[in-house]
């Protein structure tokens, strides 16, 4: 198992910190010594794939107002990445984690070993020390999204279904009607593309408006 640092007990389970009770408490010059977030990579797969290559988008949506720990986000990222890579190949999808853990959890460490009676302070100075990081999510907020080719839809849905077991609370899976990570419905995307009214922005595409300076549309 994990080697424990001197004096560190086992990590508190996430159920202790599941509900959003306090104000957001972020890392700042007042709140220092915050442990690093477990999740460091938010985009995996072929993240530079052009917007035309991956029309399918599937989202994992949270159905509760709660905290999701950085450990849970990392576990979900790993399980989705591993499953889709084995089923579809590593270049046929792009996974993006859509929430970032900014909220710092605190723990009021109590000493419970023998001979600690002299050091026990009880509730004196009970404001806890930084302990971990979580993302605060709302009902209906997207936790992670995957874009891929249409042929791999059932593999992507299955991968995201496996990720739901890493999170507390109810999660829902939605297959988007929009094209990839754009905000355009599929028919609209294809129509605008045929009319030459889309501005390709790599992973994303933007509709060219009919207002504004003329030179922006040229080229």
Tab-separated table of C-alpha atoms in Angstrom:
chain	number	residue	atom	x	y	z
A	1	UNK	CA	0.000	0.000	0.000
A	2	UNK	CA	0.875	3.663	0.177
A	3	UNK	CA	3.658	4.513	2.591
A	4	UNK	CA	2.208	6.710	5.293
A	5	UNK	CA	4.038	9.801	6.384
A	6	UNK	CA	5.018	10.020	10.017
A	7	UNK	CA	1.985	10.924	12.068
A	8	UNK	CA	-0.478	10.769	9.145
A	9	UNK	CA	-3.462	8.563	9.735
A	10	UNK	CA	-5.399	6.982	6.854
A	11	UNK	CA	-7.036	9.434	4.505
A	12	UNK	CA	-10.512	10.423	5.607
A	13	UNK	CA	-13.184	8.924	3.334
A	14	UNK	CA	-14.894	11.281	0.901
A	15	UNK	CA	-18.247	10.811	2.651
A	16	UNK	CA	-16.948	13.148	5.368
A	17	UNK	CA	-16.694	15.953	2.810
A	18	UNK	CA	-19.401	15.089	0.318
A	19	UNK	CA	-21.847	17.903	0.951
A	20	UNK	CA	-21.201	21.556	0.206
A	21	UNK	CA	-21.603	23.246	3.578
A	22	UNK	CA	-18.982	25.943	3.708
A	23	UNK	CA	-17.996	28.887	1.603
A	24	UNK	CA	-15.445	28.239	-1.139
A	25	UNK	CA	-12.002	28.122	0.464
A	26	UNK	CA	-9.272	28.295	-2.165
A	27	UNK	CA	-5.501	28.269	-2.162
A	28	UNK	CA	-4.277	31.814	-1.657
A	29	UNK	CA	-1.653	33.784	0.173
A	30	UNK	CA	-3.759	33.327	3.328
A	31	UNK	CA	-4.250	29.591	2.860
A	32	UNK	CA	-0.838	28.083	2.255
A	33	UNK	CA	0.611	24.601	2.519
A	34	UNK	CA	-2.176	23.086	0.452
A	35	UNK	CA	-1.371	19.561	-0.798
A	36	UNK	CA	-1.229	19.172	-4.580
A	37	UNK	CA	-4.334	18.029	-6.383
A	38	UNK	CA	-4.260	14.341	-7.385
A	39	UNK	CA	-5.459	15.154	-10.896
A	40	UNK	CA	-2.896	17.025	-12.980
A	41	UNK	CA	-3.997	16.167	-16.552
A	42	UNK	CA	-7.421	17.288	-17.727
A	43	UNK	CA	-7.244	16.352	-21.427
A	44	UNK	CA	-6.280	12.874	-22.640
A	45	UNK	CA	-6.463	11.055	-25.962
A	46	UNK	CA	-5.989	12.883	-29.239
A	47	UNK	CA	-6.681	16.314	-27.843
A	48	UNK	CA	-5.435	18.149	-30.927
A	49	UNK	CA	-7.815	16.334	-33.305
A	50	UNK	CA	-9.639	18.699	-35.638
A	51	UNK	CA	-13.256	19.503	-34.886
A	52	UNK	CA	-14.429	17.622	-38.019
A	53	UNK	CA	-12.892	14.320	-36.962
A	54	UNK	CA	-14.928	13.693	-33.797
A	55	UNK	CA	-18.615	14.520	-34.259
A	56	UNK	CA	-19.834	12.424	-31.301
A	57	UNK	CA	-19.905	13.990	-27.832
A	58	UNK	CA	-20.936	12.165	-24.655
A	59	UNK	CA	-21.180	13.931	-21.296
A	60	UNK	CA	-21.219	12.741	-17.690
A	61	UNK	CA	-23.569	15.045	-15.797
A	62	UNK	CA	-23.768	15.301	-12.013
A	63	UNK	CA	-27.278	15.080	-10.583
A	64	UNK	CA	-26.425	16.323	-7.085
A	65	UNK	CA	-24.924	19.360	-5.433
A	66	UNK	CA	-21.772	17.953	-3.873
A	67	UNK	CA	-18.002	17.948	-3.669
A	68	UNK	CA	-16.021	15.660	-5.994
A	69	UNK	CA	-12.529	14.952	-4.679
A	70	UNK	CA	-9.479	15.299	-6.895
A	71	UNK	CA	-8.769	11.613	-6.171
A	72	UNK	CA	-12.170	10.623	-7.593
A	73	UNK	CA	-11.646	12.783	-10.683
A	74	UNK	CA	-8.264	11.173	-11.291
A	75	UNK	CA	-9.704	7.670	-10.832
A	76	UNK	CA	-12.485	8.457	-13.333
A	77	UNK	CA	-9.998	9.880	-15.839
A	78	UNK	CA	-7.868	6.733	-15.613
A	79	UNK	CA	-10.769	4.313	-16.016
A	80	UNK	CA	-12.235	6.140	-19.050
A	81	UNK	CA	-8.831	6.486	-20.676
A	82	UNK	CA	-7.952	2.836	-20.130
A	83	UNK	CA	-11.262	1.434	-21.376
A	84	UNK	CA	-11.521	3.559	-24.528
A	85	UNK	CA	-7.831	3.043	-25.360
A	86	UNK	CA	-8.230	-0.748	-25.254
A	87	UNK	CA	-11.538	-0.773	-27.157
A	88	UNK	CA	-11.052	1.987	-29.733
A	89	UNK	CA	-7.337	2.816	-29.784
A	90	UNK	CA	-5.599	5.789	-28.220
A	91	UNK	CA	-6.067	8.097	-31.214
A	92	UNK	CA	-9.817	7.763	-31.640
A	93	UNK	CA	-11.115	9.903	-28.797
A	94	UNK	CA	-10.538	13.020	-26.723
A	95	UNK	CA	-11.509	13.074	-23.040
A	96	UNK	CA	-11.779	16.360	-21.191
A	97	UNK	CA	-12.374	16.722	-17.443
A	98	UNK	CA	-14.653	19.738	-17.163
A	99	UNK	CA	-14.359	20.528	-13.444
A	100	UNK	CA	-11.259	21.590	-11.540
A	101	UNK	CA	-10.685	21.024	-7.818
A	102	UNK	CA	-10.105	24.476	-6.342
A	103	UNK	CA	-11.854	24.130	-2.973
A	104	UNK	CA	-9.517	23.211	-0.096
A	105	UNK	CA	-10.698	20.765	2.580
A	106	UNK	CA	-9.590	21.142	6.187
A	107	UNK	CA	-8.956	18.623	8.925
A	108	UNK	CA	-8.693	19.311	12.642
A	109	UNK	CA	-6.057	16.709	13.424
A	110	UNK	CA	-6.545	15.059	16.807
A	111	UNK	CA	-3.712	13.082	18.367
A	112	UNK	CA	-4.942	9.765	19.653
A	113	UNK	CA	-1.765	7.933	20.633
A	114	UNK	CA	-0.826	7.130	24.232
A	115	UNK	CA	0.812	9.980	26.109
A	116	UNK	CA	-0.914	12.574	23.960
A	117	UNK	CA	-2.989	13.872	26.882
A	118	UNK	CA	-0.646	16.799	27.412
A	119	UNK	CA	-0.954	17.820	23.738
A	120	UNK	CA	-4.713	17.344	23.407
A	121	UNK	CA	-6.355	20.688	22.773
A	122	UNK	CA	-9.890	19.483	22.023
A	123	UNK	CA	-11.836	22.304	20.397
A	124	UNK	CA	-9.294	24.991	21.239
A	125	UNK	CA	-7.943	26.443	17.971
A	126	UNK	CA	-10.142	24.094	16.019
A	127	UNK	CA	-9.688	25.673	12.569
A	128	UNK	CA	-8.283	22.759	10.572
A	129	UNK	CA	-5.190	22.388	8.421
A	130	UNK	CA	-5.432	21.957	4.619
A	131	UNK	CA	-6.053	18.314	3.821
A	132	UNK	CA	-7.058	17.872	0.176
A	133	UNK	CA	-8.798	19.485	-2.765
A	134	UNK	CA	-12.281	19.042	-4.206
A	135	UNK	CA	-14.364	20.403	-7.047
A	136	UNK	CA	-17.723	21.884	-6.083
A	137	UNK	CA	-20.357	20.716	-8.581
A	138	UNK	CA	-23.964	21.646	-9.048
A	139	UNK	CA	-26.990	19.746	-10.277
A	140	UNK	CA	-26.823	19.467	-14.058
A	141	UNK	CA	-23.142	20.371	-14.273
A	142	UNK	CA	-20.968	18.455	-16.752
A	143	UNK	CA	-18.160	16.607	-14.979
A	144	UNK	CA	-16.417	15.155	-18.013
A	145	UNK	CA	-16.935	14.957	-21.774
A	146	UNK	CA	-15.633	12.624	-24.457
A	147	UNK	CA	-15.625	13.325	-28.179
A	148	UNK	CA	-15.064	10.518	-30.662
A	149	UNK	CA	-16.201	9.019	-33.955
A	150	UNK	CA	-19.840	7.948	-34.179
A	151	UNK	CA	-18.879	4.294	-34.637
A	152	UNK	CA	-17.524	4.127	-31.079
A	153	UNK	CA	-20.625	5.449	-29.323
A	154	UNK	CA	-21.396	2.328	-27.255
A	155	UNK	CA	-17.754	2.002	-26.144
A	156	UNK	CA	-17.669	5.637	-25.025
A	157	UNK	CA	-20.941	5.286	-23.101
A	158	UNK	CA	-19.671	2.129	-21.403
A	159	UNK	CA	-16.409	3.856	-20.424
A	160	UNK	CA	-18.319	6.749	-18.875
A	161	UNK	CA	-20.668	4.321	-17.122
A	162	UNK	CA	-17.613	2.807	-15.463
A	163	UNK	CA	-16.506	6.274	-14.376
A	164	UNK	CA	-19.811	6.794	-12.524
A	165	UNK	CA	-18.690	4.212	-9.937
A	166	UNK	CA	-15.817	6.486	-8.939
A	167	UNK	CA	-18.147	9.274	-7.821
A	168	UNK	CA	-20.649	9.552	-4.981
A	169	UNK	CA	-24.232	10.436	-5.783
A	170	UNK	CA	-26.264	10.046	-8.922
A	171	UNK	CA	-24.635	10.685	-12.275
A	172	UNK	CA	-26.301	10.756	-15.680
A	173	UNK	CA	-24.850	10.066	-19.115
A	174	UNK	CA	-25.980	12.170	-22.061
A	175	UNK	CA	-25.185	11.608	-25.721
A	176	UNK	CA	-25.079	15.143	-27.063
A	177	UNK	CA	-27.055	16.308	-30.090
A	178	UNK	CA	-24.300	18.827	-30.768
A	179	UNK	CA	-21.227	18.365	-32.935
A	180	UNK	CA	-18.200	17.454	-30.785
A	181	UNK	CA	-17.339	20.130	-28.241
A	182	UNK	CA	-18.982	22.919	-30.275
A	183	UNK	CA	-22.237	24.597	-29.268
A	184	UNK	CA	-23.877	23.904	-32.654
A	185	UNK	CA	-26.413	21.183	-33.343
A	186	UNK	CA	-25.271	18.662	-35.942
A	187	UNK	CA	-27.541	19.763	-38.806
A	188	UNK	CA	-26.690	23.387	-38.115
A	189	UNK	CA	-22.969	22.603	-38.035
A	190	UNK	CA	-23.083	20.805	-41.410
A	191	UNK	CA	-25.244	23.545	-42.952
A	192	UNK	CA	-22.938	26.345	-41.784
A	193	UNK	CA	-19.894	24.379	-42.951
A	194	UNK	CA	-21.412	23.931	-46.409
A	195	UNK	CA	-22.174	27.661	-46.541
A	196	UNK	CA	-18.616	28.494	-45.470
A	197	UNK	CA	-19.842	30.313	-42.371
A	198	UNK	CA	-17.748	28.403	-39.848
A	199	UNK	CA	-14.449	29.575	-38.465
A	200	UNK	CA	-12.270	26.561	-37.724
A	201	UNK	CA	-10.585	26.964	-34.335
A	202	UNK	CA	-8.896	23.571	-34.134
A	203	UNK	CA	-10.731	21.617	-31.440
A	204	UNK	CA	-13.652	24.019	-31.695
A	205	UNK	CA	-15.516	25.864	-34.452
A	206	UNK	CA	-17.173	29.241	-34.267
A	207	UNK	CA	-20.007	30.648	-36.317
A	208	UNK	CA	-19.033	33.720	-38.357
A	209	UNK	CA	-21.434	36.513	-37.495
A	210	UNK	CA	-22.798	38.926	-40.027
A	211	UNK	CA	-21.853	41.936	-37.944
A	212	UNK	CA	-18.511	43.522	-37.246
A	213	UNK	CA	-15.605	44.508	-39.481
A	214	UNK	CA	-15.545	43.018	-42.980
A	215	UNK	CA	-11.917	41.929	-42.993
A	216	UNK	CA	-12.539	39.291	-40.289
A	217	UNK	CA	-14.524	37.130	-42.738
A	218	UNK	CA	-12.015	37.346	-45.574
A	219	UNK	CA	-9.546	34.490	-45.968
